[in-house]
Amino acid sequence: MPEIKLENVSKLIDQKPIVDNVSLEIPDKSLFCILGPPRSGKSMVMRLIAGLEIPDKGRILFDGEDVTSLGPVERKVAVAFQDFALYPHLTAFDNIASPLKLMKLPKDEIRRRVMDVARYLKIDHRLTHYPSELSGGEKQRVAIARALVKDAEVILLDEPLVRLDYKIREDMRAELYKIQREVGKNVILITSDPLDAMSLGERIAIMNEGKVLQLGTMEDLYETPANILVGRYFGVVEMNIFDGEVVKTNDMISIKTKIFEASFKNTGNLPEGKVKIGLRPEHMSIVELSGKKEINFKGKIVLTEVVGSDTIVHIDAGLKELLRVSVPAIYRRQIGEGIEVGFNAESLYIFSSEDEKLLARGGDLIG
């Protein structure tokens, strides 16, 4: 299976950069995620890797060989699109078999390959059904089967879970992980859902406005986001961001905000002045449930939102925006009720208020 490299790749549409000087290295036999909001350029990167588009600048290499001008067949890639792209007038069997028929393989070879992949994905009992008769999860499996059946070396999945309901998405995440491990191929997952990337990606590239903002493991991106945008986007629940200030006095440094103040030994690495403070909802807790932490503040409940087995509590603490706290349980309280929230100092993220880049973590200041 090839190691894939993109070297300073750009793609323009109407003279606007959809992909802007992107460089990536995707190890062989890996499950690699490209994560970003809509119109971030991630799907165009997929099309460039697949050979469905040719870059205006830069090179694409498979195992060191320049494949920039080669098409999908020569690159030995397969793509499963987010809308499944199934032929409505063909059965599941014929949809899966369609690329093999284009390759003019013998009928018995086609049948063997289709049956093998269908049994593997547990859809062999649905092969005589048409797309309109299949569930969302079954359609997704048919689309993935069509990609696998070609015996391609690289499989590209464009938002494979976006059209599935919550429970099926969870099941399919486990299935995709299992598939990649067992088939041992390069699988590149394109997604706008951070949970997909956090669950599946060995390495993850976060894109926005055609650029790669950060590349790393799930732990890298979660623990040390390069900037506020990555911090907000890459998480179970969006990171809280609010104003703060760094003040130094003698051998101490203080992080001051409207709702709390945290003091640390002055290491000399953090400049004084206005900053942005980040706090992940899952790093905060309700004092009533978990007891006081190193830093505590009070507010009023504006909304409690049950998400799966968790509750997101929206709190008015007198800041410009509501704060979100993630409670790993069903938690119901009256709107307007007072509440106390706590967190430990190591959970703080300190960002520049100018370029929004990460300056330090609370844990860095503690030493």
GROMACS .gro file of C-alpha atoms in nm:
model
  367
    1MET     CA    1   0.000   0.000   0.000
    2PRO     CA    2   0.143   0.341  -0.089
    3GLU     CA    3   0.267   0.619   0.132
    4ILE     CA    4   0.093   0.929  -0.001
    5LYS     CA    5   0.248   1.275  -0.012
    6LEU     CA    6   0.102   1.607  -0.115
    7GLU     CA    7   0.371   1.868  -0.176
    8ASN     CA    8   0.257   2.232  -0.180
    9VAL     CA    9  -0.066   2.143  -0.360
   10SER     CA   10  -0.308   2.417  -0.467
   11LYS     CA   11  -0.634   2.406  -0.662
   12LEU     CA   12  -0.811   2.714  -0.795
   13ILE     CA   13  -1.173   2.753  -0.903
   14ASP     CA   14  -1.266   3.086  -1.063
   15GLN     CA   15  -0.921   3.210  -0.958
   16LYS     CA   16  -1.000   3.140  -0.591
   17PRO     CA   17  -0.789   2.888  -0.395
   18ILE     CA   18  -1.007   2.598  -0.283
   19VAL     CA   19  -0.693   2.415  -0.170
   20ASP     CA   20  -0.410   2.650  -0.075
   21ASN     CA   21  -0.051   2.522  -0.064
   22VAL     CA   22  -0.135   2.200   0.123
   23SER     CA   23   0.139   1.955   0.220
   24LEU     CA   24   0.051   1.621   0.381
   25GLU     CA   25   0.217   1.287   0.447
   26ILE     CA   26  -0.017   0.990   0.483
   27PRO     CA   27   0.157   0.671   0.604
   28ASP     CA   28   0.082   0.343   0.429
   29LYS     CA   29  -0.179   0.109   0.577
   30SER     CA   30  -0.317   0.387   0.795
   31LEU     CA   31  -0.656   0.534   0.875
   32PHE     CA   32  -0.607   0.905   0.810
   33CYS     CA   33  -0.875   1.169   0.870
   34ILE     CA   34  -0.915   1.506   0.701
   35LEU     CA   35  -1.148   1.711   0.919
   36GLY     CA   36  -1.300   2.048   0.851
   37PRO     CA   37  -1.621   2.249   0.830
   38PRO     CA   38  -1.818   2.274   0.503
   39ARG     CA   39  -1.624   2.446   0.222
   40SER     CA   40  -1.294   2.401   0.404
   41GLY     CA   41  -1.135   2.231   0.101
   42LYS     CA   42  -1.128   1.880   0.246
   43SER     CA   43  -1.342   1.719  -0.027
   44MET     CA   44  -1.127   1.880  -0.296
   45VAL     CA   45  -0.817   1.730  -0.131
   46MET     CA   46  -0.991   1.393  -0.155
   47ARG     CA   47  -1.063   1.449  -0.525
   48LEU     CA   48  -0.701   1.549  -0.584
   49ILE     CA   49  -0.572   1.235  -0.409
   50ALA     CA   50  -0.818   1.024  -0.609
   51GLY     CA   51  -0.712   1.174  -0.942
   52LEU     CA   52  -1.058   1.315  -1.008
   53GLU     CA   53  -0.902   1.664  -1.017
   54ILE     CA   54  -0.556   1.784  -1.122
   55PRO     CA   55  -0.382   2.044  -0.902
   56ASP     CA   56  -0.287   2.383  -1.042
   57LYS     CA   57   0.031   2.372  -0.837
   58GLY     CA   58   0.232   2.113  -0.648
   59ARG     CA   59   0.280   1.737  -0.671
   60ILE     CA   60   0.109   1.422  -0.547
   61LEU     CA   61   0.330   1.119  -0.481
   62PHE     CA   62   0.242   0.755  -0.418
   63ASP     CA   63   0.545   0.572  -0.274
   64GLY     CA   64   0.771   0.840  -0.419
   65GLU     CA   65   0.623   0.814  -0.769
   66ASP     CA   66   0.473   1.132  -0.914
   67VAL     CA   67   0.108   1.049  -0.993
   68THR     CA   68  -0.010   1.410  -1.027
   69SER     CA   69  -0.133   1.365  -1.384
   70LEU     CA   70  -0.266   1.009  -1.345
   71GLY     CA   71  -0.635   0.918  -1.317
   72PRO     CA   72  -0.808   0.703  -1.051
   73VAL     CA   73  -0.755   0.372  -1.232
   74GLU     CA   74  -0.380   0.421  -1.264
   75ARG     CA   75  -0.358   0.527  -0.899
   76LYS     CA   76  -0.556   0.220  -0.785
   77VAL     CA   77  -0.791   0.423  -0.569
   78ALA     CA   78  -1.159   0.379  -0.488
   79VAL     CA   79  -1.402   0.643  -0.361
   80ALA     CA   80  -1.725   0.611  -0.160
   81PHE     CA   81  -1.916   0.939  -0.185
   82GLN     CA   82  -2.129   1.092   0.091
   83ASP     CA   83  -2.452   1.062  -0.110
   84PHE     CA   84  -2.370   0.690  -0.163
   85ALA     CA   85  -2.399   0.745  -0.544
   86LEU     CA   86  -2.587   0.416  -0.587
   87TYR     CA   87  -2.763   0.343  -0.915
   88PRO     CA   88  -3.135   0.334  -0.822
   89HIS     CA   89  -3.225   0.094  -1.105
   90LEU     CA   90  -2.962  -0.164  -1.003
   91THR     CA   91  -2.976  -0.414  -0.718
   92ALA     CA   92  -2.721  -0.402  -0.438
   93PHE     CA   93  -2.534  -0.685  -0.612
   94ASP     CA   94  -2.514  -0.499  -0.942
   95ASN     CA   95  -2.416  -0.173  -0.771
   96ILE     CA   96  -2.125  -0.348  -0.601
   97ALA     CA   97  -2.034  -0.530  -0.921
   98SER     CA   98  -2.044  -0.220  -1.145
   99PRO     CA   99  -1.670  -0.134  -1.132
  100LEU     CA  100  -1.580  -0.499  -1.194
  101LYS     CA  101  -1.803  -0.509  -1.501
  102LEU     CA  102  -1.627  -0.199  -1.634
  103MET     CA  103  -1.301  -0.391  -1.588
  104LYS     CA  104  -1.458  -0.669  -1.801
  105LEU     CA  105  -1.379  -0.941  -1.548
  106PRO     CA  106  -1.529  -1.290  -1.597
  107LYS     CA  107  -1.877  -1.337  -1.447
  108ASP     CA  108  -1.766  -1.604  -1.200
  109GLU     CA  109  -1.483  -1.377  -1.079
  110ILE     CA  110  -1.728  -1.088  -1.036
  111ARG     CA  111  -1.969  -1.305  -0.840
  112ARG     CA  112  -1.694  -1.441  -0.615
  113ARG     CA  113  -1.562  -1.094  -0.533
  114VAL     CA  114  -1.907  -0.946  -0.470
  115MET     CA  115  -2.013  -1.234  -0.246
  116ASP     CA  116  -1.686  -1.220  -0.050
  117VAL     CA  117  -1.713  -0.849   0.027
  118ALA     CA  118  -2.089  -0.869   0.090
  119ARG     CA  119  -2.042  -1.148   0.343
  120TYR     CA  120  -1.762  -0.951   0.507
  121LEU     CA  121  -1.987  -0.644   0.545
  122LYS     CA  122  -2.289  -0.859   0.643
  123ILE     CA  123  -2.510  -0.749   0.353
  124ASP     CA  124  -2.509  -1.074   0.153
  125HIS     CA  125  -2.877  -1.125   0.243
  126ARG     CA  126  -2.967  -0.786   0.086
  127LEU     CA  127  -2.798  -0.824  -0.252
  128THR     CA  128  -3.123  -0.868  -0.448
  129HIS     CA  129  -3.272  -0.547  -0.308
  130TYR     CA  130  -3.273  -0.204  -0.473
  131PRO     CA  131  -3.137   0.109  -0.298
  132SER     CA  132  -3.490   0.231  -0.222
  133GLU     CA  133  -3.544  -0.088  -0.020
  134LEU     CA  134  -3.229  -0.048   0.190
  135SER     CA  135  -3.177   0.136   0.519
  136GLY     CA  136  -2.923   0.417   0.546
  137GLY     CA  137  -2.670   0.187   0.709
  138GLU     CA  138  -2.720  -0.078   0.439
  139LYS     CA  139  -2.676   0.179   0.162
  140GLN     CA  140  -2.352   0.289   0.327
  141ARG     CA  141  -2.229  -0.070   0.341
  142VAL     CA  142  -2.312  -0.118  -0.028
  143ALA     CA  143  -2.115   0.198  -0.114
  144ILE     CA  144  -1.818   0.079   0.092
  145ALA     CA  145  -1.845  -0.270  -0.060
  146ARG     CA  146  -1.827  -0.117  -0.408
  147ALA     CA  147  -1.506   0.059  -0.305
  148LEU     CA  148  -1.355  -0.253  -0.147
  149VAL     CA  149  -1.444  -0.491  -0.428
  150LYS     CA  150  -1.207  -0.321  -0.673
  151ASP     CA  151  -0.912  -0.434  -0.461
  152ALA     CA  152  -0.785  -0.076  -0.470
  153GLU     CA  153  -0.480   0.018  -0.265
  154VAL     CA  154  -0.630   0.345  -0.140
  155ILE     CA  155  -0.991   0.385  -0.024
  156LEU     CA  156  -1.132   0.737   0.011
  157LEU     CA  157  -1.449   0.784   0.214
  158ASP     CA  158  -1.622   1.121   0.168
  159GLU     CA  159  -1.841   1.196   0.473
  160PRO     CA  160  -1.941   0.828   0.498
  161LEU     CA  161  -2.147   0.872   0.816
  162VAL     CA  162  -2.311   1.210   0.760
  163ARG     CA  163  -2.648   1.074   0.643
  164LEU     CA  164  -2.682   0.814   0.917
  165ASP     CA  165  -2.869   0.850   1.245
  166TYR     CA  166  -2.687   0.865   1.580
  167LYS     CA  167  -2.692   0.495   1.670
  168ILE     CA  168  -2.599   0.373   1.321
  169ARG     CA  169  -2.314   0.626   1.313
  170GLU     CA  170  -2.171   0.476   1.632
  171ASP     CA  171  -2.195   0.124   1.488
  172MET     CA  172  -2.042   0.227   1.155
  173ARG     CA  173  -1.746   0.397   1.325
  174ALA     CA  174  -1.660   0.062   1.482
  175GLU     CA  175  -1.714  -0.111   1.146
  176LEU     CA  176  -1.485   0.130   0.958
  177TYR     CA  177  -1.210   0.085   1.216
  178LYS     CA  178  -1.242  -0.293   1.189
  179ILE     CA  179  -1.243  -0.282   0.807
  180GLN     CA  180  -0.923  -0.080   0.790
  181ARG     CA  181  -0.747  -0.308   1.037
  182GLU     CA  182  -0.850  -0.626   0.859
  183VAL     CA  183  -0.802  -0.524   0.495
  184GLY     CA  184  -0.475  -0.344   0.570
  185LYS     CA  185  -0.526  -0.070   0.313
  186ASN     CA  186  -0.486   0.306   0.319
  187VAL     CA  187  -0.823   0.445   0.426
  188ILE     CA  188  -0.864   0.822   0.408
  189LEU     CA  189  -1.175   0.953   0.582
  190ILE     CA  190  -1.314   1.296   0.493
  191THR     CA  191  -1.545   1.430   0.764
  192SER     CA  192  -1.692   1.743   0.919
  193ASP     CA  193  -1.768   1.563   1.247
  194PRO     CA  194  -1.490   1.581   1.509
  195LEU     CA  195  -1.628   1.265   1.675
  196ASP     CA  196  -1.560   1.067   1.356
  197ALA     CA  197  -1.200   1.187   1.355
  198MET     CA  198  -1.151   1.137   1.729
  199SER     CA  199  -1.291   0.783   1.710
  200LEU     CA  200  -1.110   0.670   1.396
  201GLY     CA  201  -0.811   0.878   1.295
  202GLU     CA  202  -0.459   0.759   1.369
  203ARG     CA  203  -0.351   1.096   1.235
  204ILE     CA  204  -0.578   1.391   1.163
  205ALA     CA  205  -0.543   1.701   0.946
  206ILE     CA  206  -0.774   1.991   1.032
  207MET     CA  207  -0.855   2.219   0.738
  208ASN     CA  208  -1.023   2.556   0.702
  209GLU     CA  209  -1.043   2.792   0.404
  210GLY     CA  210  -0.824   2.564   0.194
  211LYS     CA  211  -0.537   2.541   0.442
  212VAL     CA  212  -0.420   2.276   0.687
  213LEU     CA  213  -0.438   2.439   1.031
  214GLN     CA  214  -0.286   2.149   1.224
  215LEU     CA  215  -0.175   1.792   1.166
  216GLY     CA  216  -0.121   1.535   1.438
  217THR     CA  217  -0.266   1.259   1.651
  218MET     CA  218  -0.598   1.295   1.829
  219GLU     CA  219  -0.408   1.363   2.153
  220ASP     CA  220  -0.195   1.634   1.986
  221LEU     CA  221  -0.495   1.823   1.852
  222TYR     CA  222  -0.704   1.785   2.166
  223GLU     CA  223  -0.436   1.868   2.423
  224THR     CA  224  -0.244   2.138   2.232
  225PRO     CA  225  -0.467   2.297   1.965
  226ALA     CA  226  -0.265   2.534   1.747
  227ASN     CA  227  -0.522   2.812   1.775
  228ILE     CA  228  -0.872   2.901   1.890
  229LEU     CA  229  -1.037   2.768   1.574
  230VAL     CA  230  -0.883   2.422   1.624
  231GLY     CA  231  -0.966   2.434   1.996
  232ARG     CA  232  -1.330   2.522   1.931
  233TYR     CA  233  -1.376   2.275   1.649
  234PHE     CA  234  -1.186   1.971   1.772
  235GLY     CA  235  -1.366   1.843   2.077
  236VAL     CA  236  -1.670   1.656   2.199
  237VAL     CA  237  -1.846   1.987   2.273
  238GLU     CA  238  -1.726   2.326   2.148
  239MET     CA  239  -1.461   2.485   2.371
  240ASN     CA  240  -1.566   2.788   2.578
  241ILE     CA  241  -1.368   3.102   2.483
  242PHE     CA  242  -1.376   3.430   2.678
  243ASP     CA  243  -1.163   3.735   2.759
  244GLY     CA  244  -0.882   3.736   3.012
  245GLU     CA  245  -0.566   3.918   3.110
  246VAL     CA  246  -0.217   3.811   3.216
  247VAL     CA  247  -0.074   4.015   3.504
  248LYS     CA  248   0.275   3.964   3.651
  249THR     CA  249   0.375   4.066   4.004
  250ASN     CA  250   0.719   3.975   4.138
  251ASP     CA  251   0.751   3.598   4.113
  252MET     CA  252   0.381   3.533   4.043
  253ILE     CA  253   0.166   3.541   3.732
  254SER     CA  254  -0.212   3.582   3.744
  255ILE     CA  255  -0.475   3.492   3.485
  256LYS     CA  256  -0.761   3.732   3.551
  257THR     CA  257  -1.111   3.706   3.403
  258LYS     CA  258  -1.451   3.847   3.493
  259ILE     CA  259  -1.546   3.527   3.679
  260PHE     CA  260  -1.222   3.398   3.833
  261GLU     CA  261  -0.853   3.462   3.896
  262ALA     CA  262  -0.584   3.194   3.887
  263SER     CA  263  -0.228   3.247   4.012
  264PHE     CA  264   0.086   3.058   3.913
  265LYS     CA  265   0.458   3.082   3.973
  266ASN     CA  266   0.605   3.316   3.709
  267THR     CA  267   0.800   3.105   3.460
  268GLY     CA  268   0.865   3.407   3.236
  269ASN     CA  269   0.723   3.242   2.926
  270LEU     CA  270   0.384   3.413   2.912
  271PRO     CA  271   0.366   3.780   2.806
  272GLU     CA  272   0.151   4.027   2.997
  273GLY     CA  273  -0.164   4.174   2.849
  274LYS     CA  274  -0.500   4.078   2.702
  275VAL     CA  275  -0.555   3.712   2.617
  276LYS     CA  276  -0.833   3.470   2.530
  277ILE     CA  277  -0.910   3.192   2.777
  278GLY     CA  278  -1.026   2.848   2.667
  279LEU     CA  279  -1.205   2.588   2.881
  280ARG     CA  280  -1.339   2.261   2.750
  281PRO     CA  281  -1.693   2.179   2.875
  282GLU     CA  282  -1.583   1.827   2.971
  283HIS     CA  283  -1.303   1.969   3.191
  284MET     CA  284  -1.558   2.157   3.403
  285SER     CA  285  -1.798   2.006   3.656
  286ILE     CA  286  -2.100   2.095   3.866
  287VAL     CA  287  -1.993   2.148   4.230
  288GLU     CA  288  -2.321   1.997   4.351
  289LEU     CA  289  -2.229   1.670   4.177
  290SER     CA  290  -1.850   1.654   4.196
  291GLY     CA  291  -1.745   1.886   4.477
  292LYS     CA  292  -1.533   2.199   4.462
  293LYS     CA  293  -1.224   2.219   4.240
  294GLU     CA  294  -0.918   2.446   4.247
  295ILE     CA  295  -1.116   2.724   4.078
  296ASN     CA  296  -1.492   2.777   4.123
  297PHE     CA  297  -1.745   3.032   4.002
  298LYS     CA  298  -2.122   3.084   4.006
  299GLY     CA  299  -2.385   3.143   3.739
  300LYS     CA  300  -2.744   3.075   3.639
  301ILE     CA  301  -2.881   2.791   3.428
  302VAL     CA  302  -3.017   2.903   3.092
  303LEU     CA  303  -3.064   2.563   2.925
  304THR     CA  304  -3.002   2.193   2.989
  305GLU     CA  305  -2.955   1.991   2.671
  306VAL     CA  306  -2.952   1.610   2.685
  307VAL     CA  307  -2.714   1.465   2.424
  308GLY     CA  308  -2.708   1.085   2.434
  309SER     CA  309  -2.621   0.990   2.792
  310ASP     CA  310  -2.470   1.333   2.870
  311THR     CA  311  -2.619   1.672   2.953
  312ILE     CA  312  -2.482   2.003   2.823
  313VAL     CA  313  -2.564   2.275   3.077
  314HIS     CA  314  -2.565   2.629   2.934
  315ILE     CA  315  -2.477   2.883   3.204
  316ASP     CA  316  -2.495   3.261   3.223
  317ALA     CA  317  -2.192   3.368   3.427
  318GLY     CA  318  -2.204   3.732   3.319
  319LEU     CA  319  -1.972   3.691   3.019
  320LYS     CA  320  -2.041   3.789   2.658
  321GLU     CA  321  -2.133   3.430   2.573
  322LEU     CA  322  -2.297   3.149   2.769
  323LEU     CA  323  -2.064   2.885   2.911
  324ARG     CA  324  -2.120   2.517   2.840
  325VAL     CA  325  -2.053   2.245   3.097
  326SER     CA  326  -2.068   1.877   3.001
  327VAL     CA  327  -2.219   1.650   3.267
  328PRO     CA  328  -2.174   1.272   3.210
  329ALA     CA  329  -2.527   1.196   3.327
  330ILE     CA  330  -2.886   1.309   3.280
  331TYR     CA  331  -2.899   1.632   3.480
  332ARG     CA  332  -3.217   1.838   3.502
  333ARG     CA  333  -3.260   2.170   3.682
  334GLN     CA  334  -3.495   2.466   3.657
  335ILE     CA  335  -3.412   2.747   3.416
  336GLY     CA  336  -3.280   3.046   3.613
  337GLU     CA  337  -3.162   2.830   3.902
  338GLY     CA  338  -2.825   2.925   4.053
  339ILE     CA  339  -2.535   2.686   3.999
  340GLU     CA  340  -2.169   2.661   4.097
  341VAL     CA  341  -1.910   2.528   3.854
  342GLY     CA  342  -1.553   2.417   3.921
  343PHE     CA  343  -1.241   2.319   3.729
  344ASN     CA  344  -0.871   2.265   3.793
  345ALA     CA  345  -0.612   2.521   3.684
  346GLU     CA  346  -0.433   2.273   3.456
  347SER     CA  347  -0.743   2.271   3.232
  348LEU     CA  348  -0.694   2.631   3.119
  349TYR     CA  349  -0.593   2.715   2.763
  350ILE     CA  350  -0.440   3.061   2.709
  351PHE     CA  351  -0.454   3.200   2.354
  352SER     CA  352  -0.322   3.522   2.204
  353SER     CA  353  -0.595   3.783   2.162
  354GLU     CA  354  -0.419   3.904   1.844
  355ASP     CA  355  -0.346   3.602   1.624
  356GLU     CA  356  -0.545   3.354   1.842
  357LYS     CA  357  -0.254   3.109   1.861
  358LEU     CA  358  -0.206   2.893   2.171
  359LEU     CA  359   0.034   3.056   2.419
  360ALA     CA  360   0.021   2.807   2.707
  361ARG     CA  361  -0.180   2.549   2.896
  362GLY     CA  362  -0.256   2.579   3.264
  363GLY     CA  363  -0.059   2.260   3.313
  364ASP     CA  364   0.248   2.427   3.156
  365LEU     CA  365   0.231   2.707   3.413
  366ILE     CA  366   0.197   2.465   3.702
  367GLY     CA  367   0.511   2.293   3.577
   0.00000   0.00000   0.00000
